[in-house]
Each structure stands twice: as structure tokens, then as C-alpha cells.
Coordinates of C-alpha atoms and ligand atoms in Angstrom, one line a residue:
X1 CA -36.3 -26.0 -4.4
X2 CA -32.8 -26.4 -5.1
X3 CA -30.2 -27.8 -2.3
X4 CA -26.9 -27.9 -3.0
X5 CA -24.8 -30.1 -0.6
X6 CA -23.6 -29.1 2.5
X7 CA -20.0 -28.5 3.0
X8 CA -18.2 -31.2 4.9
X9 CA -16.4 -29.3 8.2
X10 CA -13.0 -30.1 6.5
X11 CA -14.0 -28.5 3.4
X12 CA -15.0 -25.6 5.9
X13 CA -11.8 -25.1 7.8
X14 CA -9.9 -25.6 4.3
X15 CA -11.6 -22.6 2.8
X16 CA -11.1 -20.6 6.4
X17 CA -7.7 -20.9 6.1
X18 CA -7.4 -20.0 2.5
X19 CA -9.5 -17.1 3.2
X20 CA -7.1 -15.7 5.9
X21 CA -3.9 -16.8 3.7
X22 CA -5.2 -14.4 1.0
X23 CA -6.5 -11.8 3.4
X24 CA -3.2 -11.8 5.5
X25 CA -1.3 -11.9 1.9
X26 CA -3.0 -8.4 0.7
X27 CA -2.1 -7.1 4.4
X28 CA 1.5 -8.0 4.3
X29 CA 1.6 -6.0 1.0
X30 CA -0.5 -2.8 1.8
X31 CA 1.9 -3.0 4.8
X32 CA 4.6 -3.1 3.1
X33 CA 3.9 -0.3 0.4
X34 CA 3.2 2.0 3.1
X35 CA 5.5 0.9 5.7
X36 CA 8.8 1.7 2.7
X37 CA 7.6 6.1 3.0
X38 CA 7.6 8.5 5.5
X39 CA 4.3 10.5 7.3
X40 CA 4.5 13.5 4.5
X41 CA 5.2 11.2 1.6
X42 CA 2.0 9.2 2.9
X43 CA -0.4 11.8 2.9
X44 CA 0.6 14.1 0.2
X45 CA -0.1 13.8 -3.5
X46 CA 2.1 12.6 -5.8
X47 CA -0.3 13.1 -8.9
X48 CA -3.6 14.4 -9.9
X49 CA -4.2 11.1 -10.9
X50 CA -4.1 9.3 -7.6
X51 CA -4.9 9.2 -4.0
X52 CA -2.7 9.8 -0.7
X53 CA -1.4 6.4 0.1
X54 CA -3.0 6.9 3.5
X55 CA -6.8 7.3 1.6
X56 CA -6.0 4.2 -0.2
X57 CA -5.0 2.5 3.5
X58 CA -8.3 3.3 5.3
X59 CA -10.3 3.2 2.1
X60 CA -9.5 -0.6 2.1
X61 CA -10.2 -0.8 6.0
X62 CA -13.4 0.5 5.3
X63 CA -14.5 -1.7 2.7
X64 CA -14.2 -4.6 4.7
X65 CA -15.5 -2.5 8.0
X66 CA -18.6 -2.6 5.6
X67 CA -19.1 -5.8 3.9
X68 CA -17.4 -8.3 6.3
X69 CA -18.1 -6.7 9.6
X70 CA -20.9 -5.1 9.3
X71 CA -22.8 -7.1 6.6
X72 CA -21.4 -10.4 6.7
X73 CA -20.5 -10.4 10.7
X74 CA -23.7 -8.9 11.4
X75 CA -21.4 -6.6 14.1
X76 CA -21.3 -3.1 15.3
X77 CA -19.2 -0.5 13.2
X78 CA -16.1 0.8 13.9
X79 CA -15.9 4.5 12.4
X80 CA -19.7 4.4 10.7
X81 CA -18.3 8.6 10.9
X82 CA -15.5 7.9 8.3
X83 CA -17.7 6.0 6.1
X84 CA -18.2 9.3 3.5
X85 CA -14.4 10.2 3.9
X86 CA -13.9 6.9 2.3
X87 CA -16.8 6.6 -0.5
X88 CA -14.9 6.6 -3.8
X89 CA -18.1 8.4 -5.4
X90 CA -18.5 11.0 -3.1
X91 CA -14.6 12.6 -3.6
X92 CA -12.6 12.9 -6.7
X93 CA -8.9 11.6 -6.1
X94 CA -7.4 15.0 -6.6
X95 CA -9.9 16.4 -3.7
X96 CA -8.6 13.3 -1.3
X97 CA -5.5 15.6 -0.5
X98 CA -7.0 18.4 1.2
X99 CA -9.7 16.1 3.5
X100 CA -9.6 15.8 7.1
X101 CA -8.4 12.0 6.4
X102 CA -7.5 9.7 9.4
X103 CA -3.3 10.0 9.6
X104 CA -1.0 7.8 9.3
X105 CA -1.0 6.4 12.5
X106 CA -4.9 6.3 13.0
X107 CA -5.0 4.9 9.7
X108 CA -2.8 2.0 10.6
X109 CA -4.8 1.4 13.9
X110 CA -7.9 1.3 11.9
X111 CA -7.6 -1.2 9.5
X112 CA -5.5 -3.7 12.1
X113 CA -8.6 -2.9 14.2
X114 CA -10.9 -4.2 11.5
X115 CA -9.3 -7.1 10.9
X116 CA -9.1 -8.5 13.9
X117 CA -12.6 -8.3 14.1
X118 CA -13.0 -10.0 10.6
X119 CA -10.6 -12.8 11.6
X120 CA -13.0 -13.4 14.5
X121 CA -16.1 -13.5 11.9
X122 CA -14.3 -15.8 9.3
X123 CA -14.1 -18.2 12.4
X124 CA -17.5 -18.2 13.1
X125 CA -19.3 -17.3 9.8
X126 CA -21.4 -19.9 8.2
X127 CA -19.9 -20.2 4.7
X128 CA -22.9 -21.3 2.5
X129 CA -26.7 -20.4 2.4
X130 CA -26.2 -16.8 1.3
X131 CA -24.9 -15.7 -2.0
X132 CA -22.9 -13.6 -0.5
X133 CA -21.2 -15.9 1.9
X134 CA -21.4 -19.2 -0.4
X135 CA -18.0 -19.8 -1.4
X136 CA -16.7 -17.0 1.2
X137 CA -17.1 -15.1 -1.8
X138 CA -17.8 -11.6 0.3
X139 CA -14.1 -12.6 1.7
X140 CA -12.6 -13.6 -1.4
X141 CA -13.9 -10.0 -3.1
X142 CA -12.0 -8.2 0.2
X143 CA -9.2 -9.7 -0.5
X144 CA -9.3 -8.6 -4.4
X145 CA -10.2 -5.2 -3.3
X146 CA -7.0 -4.4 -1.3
X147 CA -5.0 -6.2 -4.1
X148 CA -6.2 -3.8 -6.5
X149 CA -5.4 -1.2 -4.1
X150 CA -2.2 -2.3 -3.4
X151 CA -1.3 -2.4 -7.3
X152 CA -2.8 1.3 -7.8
X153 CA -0.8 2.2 -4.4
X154 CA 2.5 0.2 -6.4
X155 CA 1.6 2.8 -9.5
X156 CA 1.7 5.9 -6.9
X157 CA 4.6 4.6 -6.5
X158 CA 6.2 4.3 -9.8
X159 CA 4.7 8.5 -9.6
X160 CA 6.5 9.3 -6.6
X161 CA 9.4 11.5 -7.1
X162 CA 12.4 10.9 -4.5
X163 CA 14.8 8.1 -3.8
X164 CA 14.5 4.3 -4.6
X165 CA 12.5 2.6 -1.6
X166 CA 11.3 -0.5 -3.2
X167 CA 13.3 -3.2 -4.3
X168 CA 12.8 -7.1 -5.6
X169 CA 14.8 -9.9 -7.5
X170 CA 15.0 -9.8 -11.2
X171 CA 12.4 -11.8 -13.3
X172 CA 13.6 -14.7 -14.8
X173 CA 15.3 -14.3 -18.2
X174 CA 13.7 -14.5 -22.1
X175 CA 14.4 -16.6 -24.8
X176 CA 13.5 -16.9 -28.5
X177 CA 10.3 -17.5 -28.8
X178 CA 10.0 -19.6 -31.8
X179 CA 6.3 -18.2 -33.7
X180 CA 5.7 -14.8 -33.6
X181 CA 2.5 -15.6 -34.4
X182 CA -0.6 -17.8 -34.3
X183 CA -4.0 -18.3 -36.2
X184 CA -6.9 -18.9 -33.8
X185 CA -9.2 -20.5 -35.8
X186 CA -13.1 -19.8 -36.2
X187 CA -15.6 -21.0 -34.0
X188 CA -17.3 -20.6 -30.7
X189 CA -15.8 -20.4 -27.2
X190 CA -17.4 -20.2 -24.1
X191 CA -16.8 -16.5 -22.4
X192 CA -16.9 -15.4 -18.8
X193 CA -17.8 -18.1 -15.8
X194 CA -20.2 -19.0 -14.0
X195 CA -18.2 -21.2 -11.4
X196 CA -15.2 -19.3 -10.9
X197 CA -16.4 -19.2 -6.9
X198 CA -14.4 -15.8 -6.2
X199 CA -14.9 -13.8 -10.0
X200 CA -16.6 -10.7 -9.9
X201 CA -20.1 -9.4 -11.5
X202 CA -18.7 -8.6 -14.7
X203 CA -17.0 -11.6 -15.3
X204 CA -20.2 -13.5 -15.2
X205 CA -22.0 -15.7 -16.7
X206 CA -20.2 -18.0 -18.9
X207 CA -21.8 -17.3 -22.3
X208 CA -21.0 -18.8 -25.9
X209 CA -19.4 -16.4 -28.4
X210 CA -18.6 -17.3 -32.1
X211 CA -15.1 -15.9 -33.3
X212 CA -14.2 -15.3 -36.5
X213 CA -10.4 -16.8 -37.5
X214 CA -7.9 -14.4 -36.1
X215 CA -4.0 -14.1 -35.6
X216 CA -2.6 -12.7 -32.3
X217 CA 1.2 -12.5 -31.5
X218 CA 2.5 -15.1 -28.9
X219 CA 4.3 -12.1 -26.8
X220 CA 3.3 -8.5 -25.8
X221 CA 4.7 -5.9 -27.9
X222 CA 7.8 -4.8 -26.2
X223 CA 10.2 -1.7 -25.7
X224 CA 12.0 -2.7 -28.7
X225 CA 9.3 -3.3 -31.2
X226 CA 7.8 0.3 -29.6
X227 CA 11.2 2.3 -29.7
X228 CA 10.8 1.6 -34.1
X229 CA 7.6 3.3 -34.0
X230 CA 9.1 6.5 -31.7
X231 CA 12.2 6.3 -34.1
X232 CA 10.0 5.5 -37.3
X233 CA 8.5 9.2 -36.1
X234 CA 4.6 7.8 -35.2
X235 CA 3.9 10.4 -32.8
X236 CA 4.3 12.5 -35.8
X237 CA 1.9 11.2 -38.2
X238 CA -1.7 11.8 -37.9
X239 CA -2.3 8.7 -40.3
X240 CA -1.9 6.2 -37.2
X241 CA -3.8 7.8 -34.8
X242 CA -7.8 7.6 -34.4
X243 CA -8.7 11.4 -34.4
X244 CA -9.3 11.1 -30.5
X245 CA -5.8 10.0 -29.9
X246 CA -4.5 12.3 -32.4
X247 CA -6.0 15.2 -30.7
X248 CA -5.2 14.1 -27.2
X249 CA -1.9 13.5 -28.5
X250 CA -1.0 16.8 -29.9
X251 CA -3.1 18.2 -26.5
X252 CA -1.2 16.7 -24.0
X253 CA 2.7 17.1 -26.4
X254 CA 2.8 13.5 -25.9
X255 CA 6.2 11.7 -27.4
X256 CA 6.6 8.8 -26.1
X257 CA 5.7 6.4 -23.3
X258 CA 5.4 7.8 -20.2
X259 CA 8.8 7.3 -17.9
X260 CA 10.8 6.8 -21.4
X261 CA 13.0 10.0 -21.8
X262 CA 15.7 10.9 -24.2
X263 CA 19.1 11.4 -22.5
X264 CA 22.3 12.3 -24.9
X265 CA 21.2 10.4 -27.9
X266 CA 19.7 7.4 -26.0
X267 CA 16.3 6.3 -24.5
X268 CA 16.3 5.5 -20.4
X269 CA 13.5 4.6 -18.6
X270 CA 12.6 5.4 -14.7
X271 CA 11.3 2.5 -12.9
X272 CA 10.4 2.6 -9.2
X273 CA 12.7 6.0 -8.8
X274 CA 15.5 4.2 -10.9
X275 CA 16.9 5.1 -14.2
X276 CA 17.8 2.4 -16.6
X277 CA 18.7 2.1 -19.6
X278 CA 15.6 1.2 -22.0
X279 CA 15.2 -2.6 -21.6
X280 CA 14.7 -3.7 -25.5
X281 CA 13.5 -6.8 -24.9
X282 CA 10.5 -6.4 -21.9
X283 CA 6.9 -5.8 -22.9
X284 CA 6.3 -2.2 -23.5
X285 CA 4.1 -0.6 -20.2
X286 CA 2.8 2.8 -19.4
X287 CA 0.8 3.1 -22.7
X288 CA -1.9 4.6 -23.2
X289 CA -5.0 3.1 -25.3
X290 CA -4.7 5.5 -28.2
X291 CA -0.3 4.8 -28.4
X292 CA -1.6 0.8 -28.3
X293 CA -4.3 1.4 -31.1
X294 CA -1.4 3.8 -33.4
X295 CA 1.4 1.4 -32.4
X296 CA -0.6 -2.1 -33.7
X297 CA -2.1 0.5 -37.0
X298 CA 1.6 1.6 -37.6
X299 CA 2.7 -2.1 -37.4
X300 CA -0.1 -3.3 -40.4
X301 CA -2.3 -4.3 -37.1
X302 CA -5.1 -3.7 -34.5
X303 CA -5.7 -4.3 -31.2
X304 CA -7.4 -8.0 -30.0
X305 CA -11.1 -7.6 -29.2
X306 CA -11.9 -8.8 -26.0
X307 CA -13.3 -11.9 -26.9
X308 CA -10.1 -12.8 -28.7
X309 CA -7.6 -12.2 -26.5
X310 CA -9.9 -14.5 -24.0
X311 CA -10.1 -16.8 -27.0
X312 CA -6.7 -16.9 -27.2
X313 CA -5.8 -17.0 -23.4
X314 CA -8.3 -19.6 -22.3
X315 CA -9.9 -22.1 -25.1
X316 CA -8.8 -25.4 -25.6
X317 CA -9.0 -27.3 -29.2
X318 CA -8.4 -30.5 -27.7
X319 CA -11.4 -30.1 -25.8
X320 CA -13.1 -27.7 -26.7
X321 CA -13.8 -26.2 -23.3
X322 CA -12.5 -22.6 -21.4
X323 CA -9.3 -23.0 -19.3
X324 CA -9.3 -21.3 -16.0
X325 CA -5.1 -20.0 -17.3
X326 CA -3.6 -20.6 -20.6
X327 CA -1.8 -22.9 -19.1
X328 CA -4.5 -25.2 -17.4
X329 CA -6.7 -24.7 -14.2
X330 CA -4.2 -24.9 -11.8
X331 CA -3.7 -21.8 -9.7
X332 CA -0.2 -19.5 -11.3
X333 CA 2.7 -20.2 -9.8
X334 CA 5.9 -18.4 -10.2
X335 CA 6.8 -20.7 -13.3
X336 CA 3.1 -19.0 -14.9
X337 CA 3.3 -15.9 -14.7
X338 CA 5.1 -12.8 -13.3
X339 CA 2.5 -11.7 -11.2
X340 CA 2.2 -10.6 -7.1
X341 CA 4.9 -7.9 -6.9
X342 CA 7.3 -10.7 -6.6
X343 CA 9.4 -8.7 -9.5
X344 CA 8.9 -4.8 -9.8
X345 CA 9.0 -5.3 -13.7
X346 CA 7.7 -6.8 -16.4
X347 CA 9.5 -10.3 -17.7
X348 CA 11.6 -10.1 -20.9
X349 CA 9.5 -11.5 -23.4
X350 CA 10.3 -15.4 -23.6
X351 CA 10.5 -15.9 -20.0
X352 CA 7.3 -17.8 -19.1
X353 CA 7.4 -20.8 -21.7
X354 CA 5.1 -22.7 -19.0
X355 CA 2.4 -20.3 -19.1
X356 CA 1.9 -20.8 -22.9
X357 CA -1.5 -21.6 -23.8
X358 CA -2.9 -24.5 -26.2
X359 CA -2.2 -22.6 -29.1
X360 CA 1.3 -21.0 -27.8
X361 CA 0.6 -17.4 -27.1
X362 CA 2.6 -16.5 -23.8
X363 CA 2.6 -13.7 -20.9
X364 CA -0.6 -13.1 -21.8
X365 CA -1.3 -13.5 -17.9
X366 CA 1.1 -11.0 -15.8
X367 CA 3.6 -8.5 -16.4
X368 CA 1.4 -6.1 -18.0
X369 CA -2.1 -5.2 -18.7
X370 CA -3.3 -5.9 -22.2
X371 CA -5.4 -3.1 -23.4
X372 CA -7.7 -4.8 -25.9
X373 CA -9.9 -2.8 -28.7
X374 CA -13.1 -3.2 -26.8
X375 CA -15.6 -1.0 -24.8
X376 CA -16.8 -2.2 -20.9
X377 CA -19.8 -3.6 -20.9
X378 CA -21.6 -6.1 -19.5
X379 CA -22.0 -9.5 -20.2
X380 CA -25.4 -10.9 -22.0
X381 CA -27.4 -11.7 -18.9
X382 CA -25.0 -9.6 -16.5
X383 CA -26.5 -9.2 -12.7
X384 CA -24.9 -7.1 -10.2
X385 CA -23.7 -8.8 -7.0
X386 CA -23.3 -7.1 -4.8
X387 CA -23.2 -4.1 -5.6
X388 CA -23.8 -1.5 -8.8
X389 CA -20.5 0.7 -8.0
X390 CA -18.4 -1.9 -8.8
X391 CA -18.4 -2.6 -12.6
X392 CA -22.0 -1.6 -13.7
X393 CA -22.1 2.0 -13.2
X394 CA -18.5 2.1 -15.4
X395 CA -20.2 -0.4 -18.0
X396 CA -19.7 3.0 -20.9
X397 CA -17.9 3.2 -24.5
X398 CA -15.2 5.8 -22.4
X399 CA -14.0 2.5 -20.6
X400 CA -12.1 0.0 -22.7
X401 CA -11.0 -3.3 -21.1
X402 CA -7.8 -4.4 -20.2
X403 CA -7.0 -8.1 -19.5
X404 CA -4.0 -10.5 -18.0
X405 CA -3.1 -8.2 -14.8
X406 CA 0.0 -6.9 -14.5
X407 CA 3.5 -7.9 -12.8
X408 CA 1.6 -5.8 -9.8
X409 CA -1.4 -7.4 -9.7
X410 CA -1.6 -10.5 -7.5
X411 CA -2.7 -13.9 -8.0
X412 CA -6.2 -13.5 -6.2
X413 CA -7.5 -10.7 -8.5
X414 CA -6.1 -12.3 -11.4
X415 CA -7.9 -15.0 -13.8
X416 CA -8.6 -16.0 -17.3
X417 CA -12.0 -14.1 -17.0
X418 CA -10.7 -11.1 -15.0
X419 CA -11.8 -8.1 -16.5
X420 CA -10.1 -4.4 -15.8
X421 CA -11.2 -0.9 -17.3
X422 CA -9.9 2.3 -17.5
X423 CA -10.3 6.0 -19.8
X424 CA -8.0 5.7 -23.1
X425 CA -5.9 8.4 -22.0
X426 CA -4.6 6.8 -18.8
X427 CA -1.1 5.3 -18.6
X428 CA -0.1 5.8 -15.5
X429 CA -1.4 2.0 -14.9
X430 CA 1.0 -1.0 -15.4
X431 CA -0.4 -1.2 -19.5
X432 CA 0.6 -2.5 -22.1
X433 CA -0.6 -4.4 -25.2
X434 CA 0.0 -7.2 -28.0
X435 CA -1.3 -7.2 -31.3
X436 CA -3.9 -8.9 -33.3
X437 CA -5.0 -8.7 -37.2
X438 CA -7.0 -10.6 -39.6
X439 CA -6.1 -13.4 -41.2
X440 CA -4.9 -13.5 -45.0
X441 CA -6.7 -15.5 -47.2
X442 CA -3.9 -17.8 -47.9
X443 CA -3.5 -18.7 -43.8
X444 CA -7.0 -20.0 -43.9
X445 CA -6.2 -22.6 -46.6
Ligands
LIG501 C1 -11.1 -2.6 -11.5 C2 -9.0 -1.4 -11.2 C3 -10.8 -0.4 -12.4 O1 -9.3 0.7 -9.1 O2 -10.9 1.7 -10.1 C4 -11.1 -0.6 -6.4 C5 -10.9 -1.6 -8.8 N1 -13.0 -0.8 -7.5 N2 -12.1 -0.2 -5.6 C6 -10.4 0.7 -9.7 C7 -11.6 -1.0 -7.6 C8 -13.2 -0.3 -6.2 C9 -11.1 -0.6 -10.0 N3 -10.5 -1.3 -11.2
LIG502 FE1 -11.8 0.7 -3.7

């Protein structure tokens, strides 16, 4: 038998209070996302593609109705009626609409209900003995659940038609990054984690992987470099374009990225219910996999696999071990990474110089999702925990995996291991990508 050593009470009550910084974090956010609309513009549909933002506000009271006070508290339910409303499996997002959902008001009541009662069971809950609890890692995956559902509420958002309602600060300004890019060279790395305490099931467990030399750019592709492939006519030419993004190109008349439009002779884009012009120097975002994959092939490129962008993000020469961050294992702060809604953009490329990694590749953590060339699946000795409808019943070849989070994804669902998914059609998601290729003989000297 195996005993790992108690946590000292100090140790206890410094995790409680993390737990219900992070919690009351996610809270203040949903709040806010749903607090800036009215009733109608809370329950109705803004796209096919997404929920009412009053499914996504009870759906995240349920999950932790179900897994911190039910399972973890060991309490009564609240609504064990509304339990199927809010199943994900058991309704398609564009049925949500028309369901006898809680409203507004009953929504809000529910999930303040609920957390009073999970504040009471984070005081009280032993936090070690049970997987589930050791680490407060049933919290810590609550709190990353409505953090995910406050980004995809933040992209209903960026859908909704109407008036501005959201608004933050500028990110901090670019500068000249001085190598566009940099050789990785070969050799193993160690993938995933085993003792991140809070990663999920498909980030786990930490596994060797052997990478052949690669080069990656040190910045995301951005609006610029993406307007010369529009301009250069790529959505034109088959010869970039896998035959599945051809064909969905040419299916869905597909031009350019999504929000971009043409007005008299120039490009603008419409951010958050705001029309700007086209900021040439940001990373590129509302791309789809298949304008990533003809972008990086027009540009003499590819896409990373995912094994080299985590290469690139998290190993260390000097050491030889996996960083938590490129830049270390400190926790991001706002001098990382543009991340937690703090900026309702992406940064200008440039601006993050302290969230470089070893090897100087930037932003690759925050402002927007990396789409990478490969499929979701799970790692070599993958176990589910808790629960198979969180990453292993999407573990298919029609999921490819996106890394780095967003500008709207926040710090708590955000790592160096953190792995998102999605169909290669979507781009309604904050994505975006940089670009990778083989080395040329002459760079491997
Ligand atoms: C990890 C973003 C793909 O939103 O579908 C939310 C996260 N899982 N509720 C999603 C999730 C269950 C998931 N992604
Ligand atoms: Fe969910």
C-alpha cells in the first residue's frame, strides 16, 4: 500500500481558498456575459452553431449540482428534474432554443443556489483520499467547465447581431520580433502530465515522444500575412486546399475569414458588434482548419503536429525537462499571456516578449487557439477520470486539436498540456494558427 502524506491544515485552507478564488472568478464572468443582454437576447439563438446563453447558464449550474453537490458533497439535489434539460448528449445545440429551459430569472436563482451549497461543501470536504477530491481536483475541473463556457458564451457573443455591449482595455502593443523563425532540434520530449494536479483526462499521462528537427514561426500567422493569401487569390486555387477543404470551401462560398468583409476597396473586420478596420498586425482568428492547412501550404508550409507545437511551447534544452508555460512554471500573469477576457482581442504580434519560450517562439499561450495538424486522440495509456463524455467519446480523426487557449479562455483552463478539439469546418471559435515546416538540409548542419 501506497500513502501519500497527509496535507498539513495550512496546506488545506490554502487550497480552499484558491478553490473559491477560481470558482468565484468563473462566476463573476458568466455573470457578467449574461448580466451585459436583455431577457429575449438571453434565450434566443443567435446561431445554429450555439446555445441560448441561458442553456449555457444552467448547464454550468448543473454540472456542479452533479459532481460537487451531489457527488462530492454527498447532498440532496436541487432540480434532479432539469438534469436531461441540461445533458449536452441528449439535445443538439440548435434544438436548445425551442426547450422548456429554466428563464432567465430561474436560471440565475439556480446556479446562485448551487453554489452556495458548494461553498458550504468546499468548507467541509476532506480534500485527499479520493481521486476525485485529491488535489480538489473535482473543484478545479468545475471551475474549468464554466470557463469553457464562458469563452463559447464570449463567441455567442462575437455572433450576436445588435449593438456593442462588451467592452475592455486594449492589449498591450507589438514590436519587432527579431527571428521569424526557429529550428527545434531532434530528440525526445516528455508529452502530457502526470502531476499537473487540476489537468484533465486527455492531457494525461506524461509520456516520452521522439521529434524529428522541425522549424516553427516564433508568432501566429496574423491578419496581414492572411490578407496576401485572400489578395494572392487562395480561395481560388484548388492546388492549396486538401480536397475536403476544397469542397467545403466551394460548398459553403467561403472567401475569407469569417467577420472579415470587403467594404469600398478595403478589408474591416467586426469584433464584439464593432467594425474596424482590419488590424494587419494581430494574429489571424476565426479560421477554420482547412483555411489554416491552405494558408501554411500556400506559404511553402504546414501546420505543427501536436507534439511539436508542445515541443516547441514547453521543452527545455537546458534541462531537458517539460515546462509547465514557455515561459517557466509559474502561473501567466498579464505580462505572459493575453488570456482571461482581460482584452476582447487578440495581442499584436510582438507584444508578449516575457512569455517567449527557451527557444523564442511567443503567444503561443493566449490570444488565439492554434489549430495544429493532428487528430484527437488519446494519449498512450489514456484513462478516463471521471467521466467518458468528456474527451474520450470525441477521441475521432473528425476532431483535430487546438492548443494555447485563446484571449477568452482563462487562466484555470489554460496550460502547456491543455488540449481543445473541434470539427475542421468550425470557425466560429477564437482560432487561429502558426506555421511549421521541415527543416532544409543545410539548417541541420
Ligand atoms: C473542450 C471546448 C471542446 O465546449 O465542447 C464543455 C468543453 N465539455 N462542456 C466543449 C466542454 C463539456 C468542450 N471543449
Ligand atoms: Fe458543458
Amino acid at each position: 500500500m501506497t500513502t501519500t502524506p497527509d496535507l498539513t491544515t495550512m496546506e488545506q485552507e490554502k487550497l480552499r481558498a484558491h478553490v473559491a478564488e477560481v470558482l468565484t472568478r468563473a462566476r463573476s464572468r458568466s455573470t457578467a456575459l449574461t448580466d451585459a443582454v436583455d431577457d429575449h437576447d438571453l434565450t434566443r439563438q443567435h446561431s445554429r452553431l450555439m446555445s441560448p446563453l441561458v442553456w449555457d447558464l444552467a448547464h454550468i449550474g448543473n454540472q456542479e449540482e452533479l459532481w460537487l453537490v451531489r457527488d462530492v458533497g454527498g447532498r440532496d439535489p436541487v432540480r434532479q428534474d432539469i438534469d436531461e434539460l441540461y445533458d449536452a448528449f441528449k439535445h443538439a445545440r440548435v434544438d436548445r432554443p425551442a426547450l422548456p429551459l429554466l428563464g432567465p430569472a430561474e436560471a440565475r436563482g439556480y446556479v446562485t443556489e448551487v453554489r452556495d451549497k458548494v461553498l458550504d461543501v468546499l468548507d467541509h470536504a476532506v480534500l485527499e483520499g479520493r481521486p476525485l477530491v485529491e488535489g480538489a481536483f473535482a473543484f478545479g475541473m468545475i471551475a474549468q467547465h464554466e470557463q469553457q463556457h464562458d469563452e463559447t458564451m464570449l463567441a455567442t457573443h462575437q455572433l450576436r447581431a445588435g449593438a456593442p455591449v462588451l467592452d475592455a482595455p486594449p492589449p498591450p502593443r507589438g514590436r519587432w520580433v527579431p527571428a521569424a523563425e526557429v529550428l527545434v532540434p531532434a530528440g525526445p520530449f516528455t508529452m502530457g502530465t502526470s502531476t499537473e494536479p487540476w489537468a484533465l483526462d486527455n492531457e494525461r499521462p506524461a509520456h516520452q515522444v521522439h521529434v524529428d528537427a522541425f522549424v516553427i514561426d516564433t508568432t501566429p500567422v496574423t491578419c496581414g500575412d492572411y490578407l496576401a493569401f485572400v489578395e494572392a487569390r487562395g480561395y481560388h486555387d484548388p492546388q492549396w486546399w486538401s480536397p475536403t477543404g476544397w469542397a467545403h470551401r466551394q460548398q459553403a462560398g467561403i472567401t475569407a475569414p469569417r467577420f472579415w468583409e470587403r467594404e469600398d476597396g478595403r478589408w474591416v473586420r467586426t469584433r464584439f458588434g464593432v467594425r474596424e478596420p482590419l488590424p494587419l498586425d494581430e494574429p489571424v482568428v476565426h479560421v477554420s482548419f482547412h483555411e489554416a492547412e491552405a494558408y501554411a501550404a500556400w506559404a511553402g508550409k504546414r501546420l505543427p503536429t501536436e507534439a511539436e507545437w508542445e515541443k516547441a511551447a514547453r521543452f527545455d534544452p537546458a534541462s531537458g525537462r517539460s515546462r509547465r508555460y514557455p515561459w517557466g512554471d509559474e502561473d501567466p500573469t498579464a505580462e505572459h499571456a493575453n488570456l482571461g477576457q482581460r482584452h476582447l482581442r487578440p495581442a499584436p504580434v510582438g507584444a508578449y516578449p516575457a512569455g517567449a519560450s527557451p527557444l523564442g517562439v511567443e503567444q503561443l499561450i493566449g490570444d488565439v487557439w492554434e489549430w495544429t495538424s493532428s487528430d484527437f486522440a488519446g494519449y498512450p495509456g489514456f484513462a478516463v477520470f471521471p467521466y467518458p463524455e468528456y474527451s474520450q467519446v470525441f477521441f475521432a480523426p473528425k476532431f483535430k486539436v487546438l492548443r494555447g487557449g485563446s484571449f477568452g479562455t482563462d487562466p484555470v483552463a489554460c496550460r502547456g498540456t491543455f488540449r481543445n478539439w473541434d470539427y475542421p469546418i468550425r470557425r466560429q471559435i477564437f482560432s487561429g494558427f502558426r506555421c511549421a515546416r521541415d527543416p532544409r538540409p543545410e539548417e541541420l548542419g
